[in-house]
mmCIF file of C-alpha atoms in Angstrom:
data_model
loop_
_atom_site.group_PDB
_atom_site.id
_atom_site.type_symbol
_atom_site.label_atom_id
_atom_site.label_comp_id
_atom_site.label_asym_id
_atom_site.label_seq_id
_atom_site.Cartn_x
_atom_site.Cartn_y
_atom_site.Cartn_z
ATOM 1 C CA MET A 1 -0.226 -0.014 0.172
ATOM 2 C CA ASP A 2 1.578 3.410 -0.875
ATOM 3 C CA ILE A 3 2.137 5.913 1.874
ATOM 4 C CA ARG A 4 0.387 8.785 2.109
ATOM 5 C CA PRO A 5 1.504 12.303 1.831
ATOM 6 C CA ASN A 6 2.158 14.144 4.879
ATOM 7 C CA HIS A 7 5.145 17.264 5.778
ATOM 8 C CA THR A 8 7.578 14.774 6.514
ATOM 9 C CA ILE A 9 9.390 12.752 4.001
ATOM 10 C CA TYR A 10 11.885 10.014 5.006
ATOM 11 C CA ILE A 11 15.271 10.330 3.322
ATOM 12 C CA ASN A 12 17.913 7.418 3.221
ATOM 13 C CA ASN A 13 21.089 6.350 1.243
ATOM 14 C CA VAL A 14 22.773 9.144 3.374
ATOM 15 C CA ASN A 15 26.478 9.081 3.497
ATOM 16 C CA ASP A 16 27.542 8.304 6.732
ATOM 17 C CA LYS A 17 30.577 9.741 6.776
ATOM 18 C CA ILE A 18 29.643 13.145 7.227
ATOM 19 C CA LYS A 19 29.389 14.877 10.134
ATOM 20 C CA LYS A 20 25.443 15.481 11.722
ATOM 21 C CA ASP A 21 26.105 19.037 12.286
ATOM 22 C CA GLU A 22 27.564 19.309 8.187
ATOM 23 C CA LEU A 23 24.723 16.828 7.552
ATOM 24 C CA LYS A 24 22.111 19.338 8.814
ATOM 25 C CA ARG A 25 23.532 22.284 7.649
ATOM 26 C CA SER A 26 23.523 20.523 4.475
ATOM 27 C CA LEU A 27 19.610 19.038 3.945
ATOM 28 C CA TYR A 28 18.201 22.172 5.507
ATOM 29 C CA ALA A 29 20.326 24.407 2.712
ATOM 30 C CA LEU A 30 19.027 21.668 0.037
ATOM 31 C CA PHE A 31 16.186 21.403 0.950
ATOM 32 C CA SER A 32 14.124 25.006 2.773
ATOM 33 C CA GLN A 33 14.707 25.696 -1.783
ATOM 34 C CA PHE A 34 11.263 24.224 -1.261
ATOM 35 C CA GLY A 35 10.063 25.835 1.154
ATOM 36 C CA GLN A 36 10.123 26.524 5.021
ATOM 37 C CA VAL A 37 11.892 23.480 7.094
ATOM 38 C CA MET A 38 10.480 23.135 10.671
ATOM 39 C CA ASP A 39 12.932 20.492 11.498
ATOM 40 C CA ILE A 40 15.944 17.968 10.325
ATOM 41 C CA VAL A 41 16.601 14.596 12.017
ATOM 42 C CA ALA A 42 19.892 13.330 11.635
ATOM 43 C CA MET A 43 21.524 10.617 14.009
ATOM 44 C CA LYS A 44 24.607 8.582 13.917
ATOM 45 C CA THR A 45 23.099 6.081 15.704
ATOM 46 C CA MET A 46 24.072 2.720 14.409
ATOM 47 C CA LYS A 47 20.100 2.234 13.314
ATOM 48 C CA MET A 48 19.763 5.800 12.377
ATOM 49 C CA ARG A 49 22.423 5.788 10.126
ATOM 50 C CA GLY A 50 22.111 6.971 6.902
ATOM 51 C CA GLN A 51 18.781 8.337 7.411
ATOM 52 C CA ALA A 52 17.472 11.519 7.923
ATOM 53 C CA PHE A 53 14.290 12.964 8.032
ATOM 54 C CA VAL A 54 12.675 16.750 7.057
ATOM 55 C CA VAL A 55 9.520 18.018 8.067
ATOM 56 C CA PHE A 56 8.261 20.942 5.828
ATOM 57 C CA LYS A 57 5.740 23.676 7.248
ATOM 58 C CA GLU A 58 3.203 22.899 4.383
ATOM 59 C CA LEU A 59 2.774 19.427 2.408
ATOM 60 C CA ALA A 60 3.172 20.874 -1.404
ATOM 61 C CA SER A 61 6.603 21.856 -0.317
ATOM 62 C CA ALA A 62 7.311 17.955 0.699
ATOM 63 C CA THR A 63 5.767 16.852 -2.364
ATOM 64 C CA ASN A 64 7.553 18.932 -4.243
ATOM 65 C CA ALA A 65 11.670 18.191 -2.268
ATOM 66 C CA LEU A 66 10.388 14.954 -2.706
ATOM 67 C CA ARG A 67 9.693 15.204 -6.632
ATOM 68 C CA GLN A 68 12.745 17.352 -7.469
ATOM 69 C CA LEU A 69 15.719 15.712 -5.149
ATOM 70 C CA GLN A 70 14.702 12.292 -5.764
ATOM 71 C CA GLY A 71 18.387 9.805 -6.672
ATOM 72 C CA PHE A 72 19.845 13.984 -6.186
ATOM 73 C CA PRO A 73 23.879 13.025 -5.417
ATOM 74 C CA PHE A 74 24.388 14.075 -1.870
ATOM 75 C CA TYR A 75 27.899 13.889 -0.738
ATOM 76 C CA ASN A 76 28.080 11.303 -3.979
ATOM 77 C CA ASN A 77 25.464 8.802 -2.833
ATOM 78 C CA PRO A 78 21.635 9.343 -4.874
ATOM 79 C CA MET A 79 18.933 9.949 -1.983
ATOM 80 C CA ARG A 80 16.245 7.795 -2.244
ATOM 81 C CA ILE A 81 13.167 9.477 -0.645
ATOM 82 C CA GLN A 82 9.652 8.654 0.176
ATOM 83 C CA TYR A 83 7.277 10.475 2.600
ATOM 84 C CA ALA A 84 7.767 9.121 5.863
ATOM 85 C CA LYS A 85 4.439 6.849 7.677
ATOM 86 C CA THR A 86 3.405 9.063 9.605
ATOM 87 C CA ASP A 87 4.302 13.070 10.594
ATOM 88 C CA SER A 88 5.007 11.177 13.875
ATOM 89 C CA GLU A 89 7.351 8.753 12.440
ATOM 90 C CA VAL A 90 10.015 11.286 12.984
ATOM 91 C CA ILE A 91 10.080 11.084 17.589
ATOM 92 C CA SER A 92 8.813 7.331 17.046
ATOM 93 C CA LYS A 93 11.647 6.129 14.891
ATOM 94 C CA ILE A 94 14.715 8.639 17.512
ATOM 95 C CA ARG A 95 12.548 6.688 20.916
ATOM 96 C CA GLY A 96 11.636 2.912 19.317
ATOM 97 C CA THR A 97 7.871 4.038 20.151
ATOM 98 C CA PHE A 98 6.101 2.643 17.514
ATOM 99 C CA GLY A 99 2.812 0.708 18.247
ATOM 100 C CA ASP A 100 2.673 2.443 21.485
ATOM 101 C CA LYS A 101 -1.084 4.604 21.229
ATOM 102 C CA ASP A 102 -1.115 5.266 24.217
ATOM 103 C CA LYS A 103 2.066 7.758 24.486
ATOM 104 C CA LYS A 104 0.506 8.992 20.617
ATOM 105 C CA LYS A 105 -0.807 12.510 22.417
ATOM 106 C CA ASP A 106 2.500 13.001 24.520
ATOM 107 C CA ARG A 107 4.857 12.058 21.929
ATOM 108 C CA LYS A 108 2.713 14.632 19.876
ATOM 109 C CA LYS A 109 3.411 17.408 22.119
ATOM 110 C CA LYS A 110 7.368 16.698 22.546
ATOM 111 C CA ALA A 111 7.574 16.711 18.933
ATOM 112 C CA GLN A 112 6.238 20.085 18.806
ATOM 113 C CA ASP A 113 8.251 21.101 21.441
ATOM 114 C CA GLN A 114 11.170 19.919 19.825
ATOM 115 C CA VAL A 115 10.443 21.386 16.620
ATOM 116 C CA ALA A 116 10.098 24.683 18.093
ATOM 117 C CA ASN A 117 13.603 23.959 19.994
ATOM 118 C CA VAL A 118 15.543 23.573 16.621
ATOM 119 C CA ALA A 119 13.610 26.395 14.615
ATOM 120 C CA LYS A 120 15.348 28.571 17.533
ATOM 121 C CA LYS A 121 18.450 27.248 16.666
ATOM 122 C CA PRO A 122 21.056 29.248 14.586
ATOM 123 C CA ALA A 123 22.204 26.809 12.084
ATOM 124 C CA LEU A 124 18.801 25.816 11.563
ATOM 125 C CA GLY A 125 17.679 29.672 10.927
ATOM 126 C CA SER A 126 13.908 30.904 12.850
ATOM 127 C CA ALA A 127 10.282 29.693 12.988
ATOM 128 C CA SER A 128 9.708 33.373 12.749
ATOM 129 C CA THR A 129 12.280 33.887 9.313
ATOM 130 C CA ASN A 130 11.311 33.495 6.037
ATOM 131 C CA ASN A 131 14.061 31.378 5.032
ATOM 132 C CA ALA A 132 13.236 31.077 1.026
ATOM 133 C CA PRO A 133 15.139 33.649 -1.294
ATOM 134 C CA THR A 134 13.763 37.420 -0.871
ATOM 135 C CA THR A 135 13.721 40.526 -2.933
ATOM 136 C CA MET A 136 17.065 41.898 -2.716
ATOM 137 C CA GLN A 137 18.426 45.569 -3.596
ATOM 138 C CA VAL A 138 22.037 44.524 -4.287
ATOM 139 C CA PRO A 139 24.164 46.861 -6.656
ATOM 140 C CA ASP A 140 25.672 44.923 -9.227
ATOM 141 C CA ASN A 141 27.416 44.669 -12.487
ATOM 142 C CA PRO A 142 27.267 44.758 -16.008
ATOM 143 C CA PRO A 143 26.105 40.918 -16.813
ATOM 144 C CA ASN A 144 28.598 37.847 -17.030
ATOM 145 C CA TYR A 145 28.429 34.208 -16.672
ATOM 146 C CA ILE A 146 30.060 34.257 -13.581
ATOM 147 C CA LEU A 147 28.509 35.339 -9.641
ATOM 148 C CA PHE A 148 30.068 36.625 -6.884
ATOM 149 C CA LEU A 149 28.326 35.680 -3.428
ATOM 150 C CA ASN A 150 29.244 37.463 -0.804
ATOM 151 C CA ASN A 151 28.118 37.128 3.274
ATOM 152 C CA LEU A 152 28.307 33.657 3.741
ATOM 153 C CA PRO A 153 28.482 32.376 6.909
ATOM 154 C CA GLU A 154 31.599 30.539 8.789
ATOM 155 C CA GLU A 155 30.502 27.026 7.790
ATOM 156 C CA THR A 156 29.834 27.259 3.939
ATOM 157 C CA ASN A 157 31.804 24.919 1.727
ATOM 158 C CA GLU A 158 31.812 23.983 -1.415
ATOM 159 C CA MET A 159 29.497 20.951 -1.775
ATOM 160 C CA MET A 160 26.848 23.075 0.054
ATOM 161 C CA LEU A 161 27.324 25.838 -2.135
ATOM 162 C CA SER A 162 26.824 23.469 -5.170
ATOM 163 C CA MET A 163 23.922 21.469 -3.670
ATOM 164 C CA LEU A 164 22.056 25.263 -3.938
ATOM 165 C CA PHE A 165 23.354 26.841 -7.305
ATOM 166 C CA ASN A 166 23.251 22.897 -9.566
ATOM 167 C CA GLN A 167 19.095 22.787 -9.560
ATOM 168 C CA PHE A 168 20.498 25.765 -12.017
ATOM 169 C CA PRO A 169 20.855 24.201 -16.074
ATOM 170 C CA GLY A 170 23.981 25.602 -16.801
ATOM 171 C CA PHE A 171 25.492 25.272 -13.669
ATOM 172 C CA LYS A 172 29.573 24.625 -13.519
ATOM 173 C CA GLU A 173 31.337 24.656 -10.767
ATOM 174 C CA VAL A 174 31.395 26.440 -7.366
ATOM 175 C CA ARG A 175 35.270 28.868 -6.324
ATOM 176 C CA LEU A 176 35.909 29.003 -3.050
ATOM 177 C CA VAL A 177 38.590 31.967 -1.818
ATOM 178 C CA PRO A 178 40.837 30.314 0.564
ATOM 179 C CA GLY A 179 41.503 32.253 3.443
ATOM 180 C CA LYS A 180 38.252 34.250 2.996
ATOM 181 C CA HIS A 181 34.834 32.042 4.116
ATOM 182 C CA ASP A 182 32.245 35.182 3.215
ATOM 183 C CA ILE A 183 32.831 35.085 -0.556
ATOM 184 C CA SER A 184 32.539 32.794 -3.063
ATOM 185 C CA PHE A 185 32.592 32.555 -7.022
ATOM 186 C CA VAL A 186 29.863 30.118 -8.639
ATOM 187 C CA GLU A 187 30.111 29.387 -12.805
ATOM 188 C CA PHE A 188 27.593 29.558 -15.237
ATOM 189 C CA GLU A 189 27.987 28.346 -19.130
ATOM 190 C CA SER A 190 25.912 31.561 -19.910
ATOM 191 C CA GLU A 191 25.541 34.755 -18.852
ATOM 192 C CA GLY A 192 21.161 33.995 -19.110
ATOM 193 C CA GLN A 193 21.737 30.978 -16.946
ATOM 194 C CA ALA A 194 23.443 32.828 -13.783
ATOM 195 C CA GLY A 195 20.806 35.544 -14.132
ATOM 196 C CA VAL A 196 18.388 32.928 -13.078
ATOM 197 C CA ALA A 197 20.278 31.736 -10.473
ATOM 198 C CA LYS A 198 20.803 35.244 -9.592
ATOM 199 C CA ASP A 199 17.403 36.162 -9.083
ATOM 200 C CA ALA A 200 16.190 32.862 -7.924
ATOM 201 C CA LEU A 201 18.791 32.816 -4.491
ATOM 202 C CA GLN A 202 18.989 36.140 -3.669
ATOM 203 C CA GLY A 203 19.229 37.039 -0.206
ATOM 204 C CA PHE A 204 18.840 32.969 0.639
ATOM 205 C CA ARG A 205 19.995 31.999 4.498
ATOM 206 C CA ILE A 206 22.427 29.503 5.192
ATOM 207 C CA THR A 207 21.633 30.335 8.472
ATOM 208 C CA ALA A 208 19.270 32.598 10.267
ATOM 209 C CA GLN A 209 21.727 35.544 10.630
ATOM 210 C CA CYS A 210 23.691 35.398 6.593
ATOM 211 C CA ALA A 211 21.538 36.234 3.617
ATOM 212 C CA MET A 212 22.956 35.655 1.052
ATOM 213 C CA LYS A 213 24.429 38.518 -1.665
ATOM 214 C CA ILE A 214 24.733 37.571 -5.439
ATOM 215 C CA THR A 215 25.973 40.121 -8.163
ATOM 216 C CA TYR A 216 27.594 39.267 -11.401
ATOM 217 C CA ALA A 217 31.355 38.836 -11.079
ATOM 218 C CA LYS A 218 33.341 42.050 -12.057
ATOM 219 C CA LYS A 219 34.631 41.400 -16.102
#
């Protein structure tokens, strides 16, 4: 029987060599393109290795992410994505309390508390912060097939930016600047393709504090 759509998606075949904090940040950067992410659960226990859950605020966001990222090469492993069996599966997976109906209400309340707590952490933004790209007025240069990124958070890495930008046609590569964590260059095949990505991701927040600023690189 097919699993009914819900706000939580379950991901497996995740590269289990990635540190938990980096993994959660990268999942957030990738999935928050599709809508507001309420929670991400990724654990390093034997039972949960190679697996993760992403909880969206809107059902449509979960559905879109599942379709668009099915088989996406996340840290070189193609992700296998499906809807979680129930919205509360995140919490029951952690606690091993599948089938414990008597505690269902209690789990639901604690799940909501966990979502509220995780949403406050800087790495995952805040519940009151709209993490979707916002329209920003950034002084710009003439069109170029290379984009210049600044105001990036310290934990930004090449994989994280690649996952953001390779959703757009024509993406070629990300180039970090040694010794400067807050800037980067992203190359596309054409000026037009670079412009589409620039407009779509202008103001995207990798963390709650840092809204990414994107301009065309100087020629």
